[in-house]
Amino acid sequence: MAGLIPQQFIDDVLDRVDIVEVIDRRVSLKKSGRNYTACCPFHDEKNPSFSVNPDKQFFYCFGCGAGGNSVGFIMDYENIDFPAAVETLAAMVGLDVPREETGGNSELQRKRKSQSQSLYDVLGWTAHHFQTQLRQHSNKKQAIEYLKNRGLSGEIARDFGIGYAPPGWDNLLQAIEETPDDSNKNKTRQQKIAQLETCGMLVKKDNGDFYDRFRERIIFPIRDNRGRVIAFGGRVLNDDKPKYLNSPETPVFHKQRELYGLYEARKANRQLDYLLMVEGYMDVVSLVQFGISNAVATLGTASSIYHLEKIFRHTSKLVVCFDGDAAGKKAAARLLETALPAMSDGREVCFLFLPDGEDPDTYVRSNGKEAFFHTVEQAMPLETLLFQTASEGINLDSGAGKAKLSQRALPLIQQLPHGVFKQLMLTKLANETGADISLLQSREAEITASKSPSSSKASAATPTDRNQRNSDKSNKDQQPSNNNANDTAASKPKKLASSELGLEKTPIVWAIALLLHYPQLAKTTEMPSCVEAIDSKEAKLLLKLFTHIKTQSQAVTTSMLLGYWHGTSEAAALNHCASRHKPSEEEAVASDEFSDVLKRIEEQFEGRELSQFIAELERKPLSDLSEDERKKLKSIGLNKSK
């Protein structure tokens, strides 16, 4: 993916996500005073030392020293790189990740952007070619008759850009303009062939020749959020297999993340009350023909968490259609487990089971639009399916049956993110089984703990290892962590004592803590010039932190600061300061403390300077003192006789 992620966007994402929700989806948190606690997912422990601060939006483990913001947690827990972590969080809050050119990589970024644009251009050209074939090819009658038999009008075919890939192995090759006497045009032809191969439209044979991937099929362009064609799906017109064929994965198309019809649904509906997920392209376009313009379909894959997060960017409710047979029920059970981690408060997933032998296309054609809407209204809520699935085959009149229900339902409920909905599911389970809710909560926490990453995973997820494996080098100038990717060999996080970090509560360390909790203090205060002269890691870190905040054009937060230094040699010290040295919760008091601590830094510096001066004088006879030394000696009122 070309381009750096703008820092302003990263800060915006951090401002929108809640670190408690981010972590609780993966590690079960318990409220403890103002913070949340858990057993650390990055090292083995029996007593919880992992703390999450919801006010300042950072986490810290008092056992192993792991810490940071939401991006850092996702990077280390999921063992993914920085861009992927930002994308994960952006999806949670319904944002598309932008990219920008920057620094010394601008030429590379321009090249990548140009290559991507070229692929979009050639895919657009291909879509136009298929649409032209549907109107003009000598064999178009078969395709047009098929569409008419499915009840599709020319208007719907136009709106969805439906086309036709005629019989033959080299239609696309023939369609590329070629003038043998013009070397430039010939070069353009070769480039287009290469791009068509990259897009999966041409397949290369062993002898180096190419043939068309799509032949004798109705063609459905697949569009991204901006309406650009990124891939195609083809429905066969004869008895060939497979019945449906999709473009392969390409630099601009990842089928696990895309949905057919989403662009068209957004275009047709200013406000999407809900989205309807169906099985295939024809279901989507057939429903639109009957005035139901909010349907989408996956692209030959099972529904993924990426699909769900993409849907929830545009609506809070999803209704999924299934066949009413055994296969449909199995598919619904699979989607149920996929959906659970995405069920934040306010989101809704319902399951629509159609009569056996019916799909949305046949049902709406047989029964009409209003009957279909009535069926949608009767769709089963996720919580109903959850308990129906968990209680299948169980005698709930017996104690053993109720215990069995608890055993089945708790692992499902455990996957829900922290919130009211999860609490309601636990309450419902308590009502169904008669068990005390505190017992169920305790058992749910045990399930979470048993699923925590092993120490070997924690070892693999350390920041240094992560950066060594980082495949997206385009971000190396964006975060300090990437500049220190190979500084040290990383291993399982070890317990870091204050003495190891050099972070006993000195005035400089206290100043660092105050700045982390109240970054705005740097905007209204000047750092004493003596700090630059202090030769210590703590002083250098204070100066670096102060300068970074001072130069930011917008307000920064604790979370942003910890994220900026995540994975660097300074990260452990900053996490330690933020967690172990907690200033007043009142900003006015903290401001006074900051002024006082800066004065103490100055006083300590002057005291050390004076001590060094006196020690030096003690080694000199009076006659060897310079004029400046004599004046300084007089000013401090010392009497030297030697």
Coordinates of C-alpha atoms in Angstrom, one line a residue, residues 17-224:
V17 CA -10.8 4.8 19.9
D18 CA -11.2 3.8 23.5
I19 CA -8.2 1.8 24.7
V20 CA -10.4 -0.1 27.2
E21 CA -12.5 -1.3 24.3
V22 CA -9.5 -2.1 22.2
I23 CA -7.8 -4.2 24.8
D24 CA -11.0 -5.8 26.3
R25 CA -11.8 -7.3 23.0
R26 CA -8.6 -9.4 23.4
V27 CA -7.9 -9.5 27.2
S28 CA -10.7 -9.5 29.8
L29 CA -10.4 -6.4 31.9
K30 CA -11.7 -5.7 35.4
K31 CA -12.5 -2.3 36.8
S32 CA -10.1 -1.4 39.6
G33 CA -10.7 2.1 40.9
R34 CA -10.3 4.6 38.0
N35 CA -8.3 2.1 35.9
Y36 CA -8.8 -1.5 34.6
T37 CA -6.6 -4.4 35.3
A38 CA -5.8 -7.9 33.9
C39 CA -3.1 -10.6 33.9
C40 CA -0.6 -9.4 31.4
P41 CA -0.9 -10.9 27.9
F42 CA 2.9 -10.4 27.3
H43 CA 4.3 -12.5 30.1
D44 CA 3.1 -15.3 32.4
E45 CA 1.7 -14.3 35.7
K46 CA -0.9 -15.3 38.3
N47 CA -1.7 -12.0 39.8
P48 CA -2.7 -9.1 37.6
S49 CA -0.1 -6.4 37.1
F50 CA -1.4 -5.1 33.7
S51 CA -3.1 -1.8 34.0
V52 CA -5.1 0.3 31.6
N53 CA -5.7 4.0 32.1
P54 CA -8.9 5.1 30.4
D55 CA -8.3 8.8 31.1
K56 CA -4.9 9.0 29.5
Q57 CA -5.5 6.2 27.1
F58 CA -2.4 4.0 27.8
F59 CA -1.6 0.7 29.2
Y60 CA 1.3 -0.5 31.4
C61 CA 2.5 -3.7 33.0
F62 CA 4.2 -3.3 36.3
G63 CA 5.6 -6.8 35.9
C64 CA 7.4 -6.8 32.6
G65 CA 7.3 -3.1 31.7
A66 CA 5.3 -3.4 28.5
G67 CA 3.3 -0.3 27.8
G68 CA 2.0 2.2 25.2
N69 CA -1.2 3.3 23.5
S70 CA -3.8 1.5 21.4
V71 CA -1.6 1.3 18.3
G72 CA 1.3 -0.1 20.4
F73 CA -0.9 -2.7 22.0
I74 CA -2.3 -3.9 18.7
M75 CA 1.2 -4.1 17.2
D76 CA 2.5 -6.2 20.0
Y77 CA -0.5 -8.3 20.7
E78 CA -1.4 -9.1 17.1
N79 CA 2.3 -9.2 16.1
I80 CA 1.6 -6.9 13.1
D81 CA 3.4 -3.8 11.8
F82 CA 2.5 -0.2 12.4
P83 CA 0.4 0.5 9.3
A84 CA -1.7 -2.7 9.9
A85 CA -2.3 -1.7 13.5
V86 CA -3.5 1.8 12.4
E87 CA -5.8 0.1 9.8
T88 CA -7.2 -2.2 12.5
L89 CA -8.1 0.8 14.8
A90 CA -9.3 2.9 11.9
A91 CA -11.8 0.1 10.9
M92 CA -13.1 0.1 14.5
V93 CA -14.2 3.8 14.1
G94 CA -15.2 3.6 10.5
L95 CA -12.3 5.5 8.9
D96 CA -10.4 4.7 5.7
V97 CA -6.7 5.1 6.1
P98 CA -5.3 7.9 3.8
R99 CA -1.7 7.9 2.5
E100 CA 0.6 10.8 1.7
E101 CA 4.0 11.3 0.1
T102 CA 6.8 12.5 2.4
G103 CA 10.5 12.6 3.1
G104 CA 13.1 10.9 1.0
N105 CA 10.7 8.3 -0.2
S106 CA 8.6 10.7 -2.2
E107 CA 9.9 9.5 -5.6
L108 CA 9.1 5.9 -4.6
Q109 CA 5.7 6.9 -3.3
R110 CA 4.9 8.7 -6.6
K111 CA 6.0 5.6 -8.5
R112 CA 3.7 3.4 -6.4
K113 CA 0.8 5.8 -6.7
S114 CA 1.4 5.9 -10.5
Q115 CA 1.4 2.1 -10.7
S116 CA -1.8 1.9 -8.7
Q117 CA -3.5 4.5 -10.9
S118 CA -2.4 2.6 -14.0
L119 CA -4.1 -0.5 -12.7
Y120 CA -7.3 1.5 -11.9
D121 CA -7.1 2.9 -15.5
V122 CA -6.7 -0.5 -17.1
L123 CA -9.5 -2.0 -15.0
G124 CA -11.8 0.9 -16.0
W125 CA -10.8 0.3 -19.7
T126 CA -11.6 -3.5 -19.2
A127 CA -15.0 -2.7 -17.7
H128 CA -15.9 -0.5 -20.6
H129 CA -14.8 -3.3 -23.0
F130 CA -17.1 -5.8 -21.4
Q131 CA -20.0 -3.4 -21.4
T132 CA -19.4 -2.7 -25.1
Q133 CA -19.4 -6.5 -25.8
L134 CA -22.8 -6.8 -24.2
R135 CA -24.2 -4.1 -26.6
Q136 CA -22.3 -5.0 -29.7
H137 CA -20.8 -8.5 -29.9
S138 CA -22.3 -10.9 -32.4
N139 CA -23.0 -13.4 -29.5
K140 CA -24.6 -10.8 -27.2
K141 CA -28.1 -12.4 -27.6
Q142 CA -27.4 -15.2 -25.2
A143 CA -26.2 -12.9 -22.5
I144 CA -29.1 -10.4 -22.9
E145 CA -31.6 -13.2 -22.8
Y146 CA -30.1 -14.5 -19.6
L147 CA -30.4 -11.1 -18.0
K148 CA -33.9 -10.6 -19.2
N149 CA -34.9 -14.1 -17.9
R150 CA -33.6 -13.0 -14.5
G151 CA -35.8 -10.0 -14.6
L152 CA -33.1 -7.4 -15.0
S153 CA -33.7 -4.2 -17.0
G154 CA -31.2 -2.3 -19.1
E155 CA -31.2 0.4 -16.6
I156 CA -30.1 -1.9 -13.8
A157 CA -27.4 -3.4 -16.1
R158 CA -26.2 0.1 -16.8
D159 CA -26.1 1.2 -13.2
F160 CA -24.1 -1.8 -12.1
G161 CA -21.9 -1.7 -15.2
I162 CA -22.8 -5.3 -16.1
G163 CA -21.0 -6.6 -19.2
Y164 CA -20.3 -9.7 -21.2
A165 CA -17.1 -11.7 -21.9
P166 CA -17.8 -13.5 -25.2
P167 CA -16.4 -16.9 -26.2
G168 CA -12.8 -17.0 -27.2
W169 CA -9.3 -17.0 -25.7
D170 CA -7.9 -13.6 -26.8
N171 CA -10.7 -11.1 -27.0
L172 CA -8.9 -8.7 -24.6
L173 CA -5.7 -9.0 -26.5
Q174 CA -7.5 -8.2 -29.8
A175 CA -9.1 -5.2 -28.1
I176 CA -5.8 -3.6 -27.3
E177 CA -5.0 -1.0 -30.0
E178 CA -1.9 -2.0 -31.9
T179 CA -0.1 -0.1 -34.6
P180 CA 3.1 -2.1 -35.5
D181 CA 4.7 0.8 -37.3
D182 CA 4.4 3.1 -34.2
S183 CA 7.0 2.0 -31.6
N184 CA 5.4 4.1 -28.8
K185 CA 2.0 2.6 -29.3
N186 CA 3.5 -0.8 -29.4
K187 CA 5.2 -0.1 -26.1
T188 CA 1.9 1.1 -24.7
R189 CA 0.3 -2.2 -25.8
Q190 CA 3.0 -4.3 -24.0
Q191 CA 2.5 -2.2 -20.9
K192 CA -1.2 -2.8 -21.0
I193 CA -0.7 -6.5 -21.4
A194 CA 1.5 -6.5 -18.3
Q195 CA -1.0 -4.5 -16.4
L196 CA -3.9 -6.8 -17.5
E197 CA -1.8 -9.8 -16.2
T198 CA -1.2 -8.0 -12.9
C199 CA -4.9 -7.4 -12.6
G200 CA -5.6 -11.1 -13.3
M201 CA -7.5 -10.4 -16.5
L202 CA -4.9 -12.2 -18.6
V203 CA -3.3 -15.5 -17.7
K204 CA 0.2 -16.4 -18.9
K205 CA 0.8 -19.8 -20.4
D206 CA 4.0 -21.8 -20.1
N207 CA 5.0 -20.8 -23.6
G208 CA 4.8 -17.1 -22.7
D209 CA 1.5 -16.4 -24.5
F210 CA -1.6 -15.1 -22.8
Y211 CA -5.3 -16.0 -22.7
D212 CA -8.4 -14.3 -21.3
R213 CA -9.4 -15.3 -17.7
F214 CA -13.1 -14.5 -18.3
R215 CA -14.8 -16.3 -21.3
E216 CA -18.5 -16.7 -22.1
R217 CA -19.7 -15.1 -18.8
I218 CA -21.8 -12.3 -17.6
I219 CA -19.4 -9.8 -16.0
F220 CA -20.0 -7.9 -12.8
P221 CA -17.6 -5.1 -12.0
I222 CA -16.6 -4.9 -8.4
R223 CA -16.1 -1.3 -7.1
D224 CA -14.3 0.2 -4.2

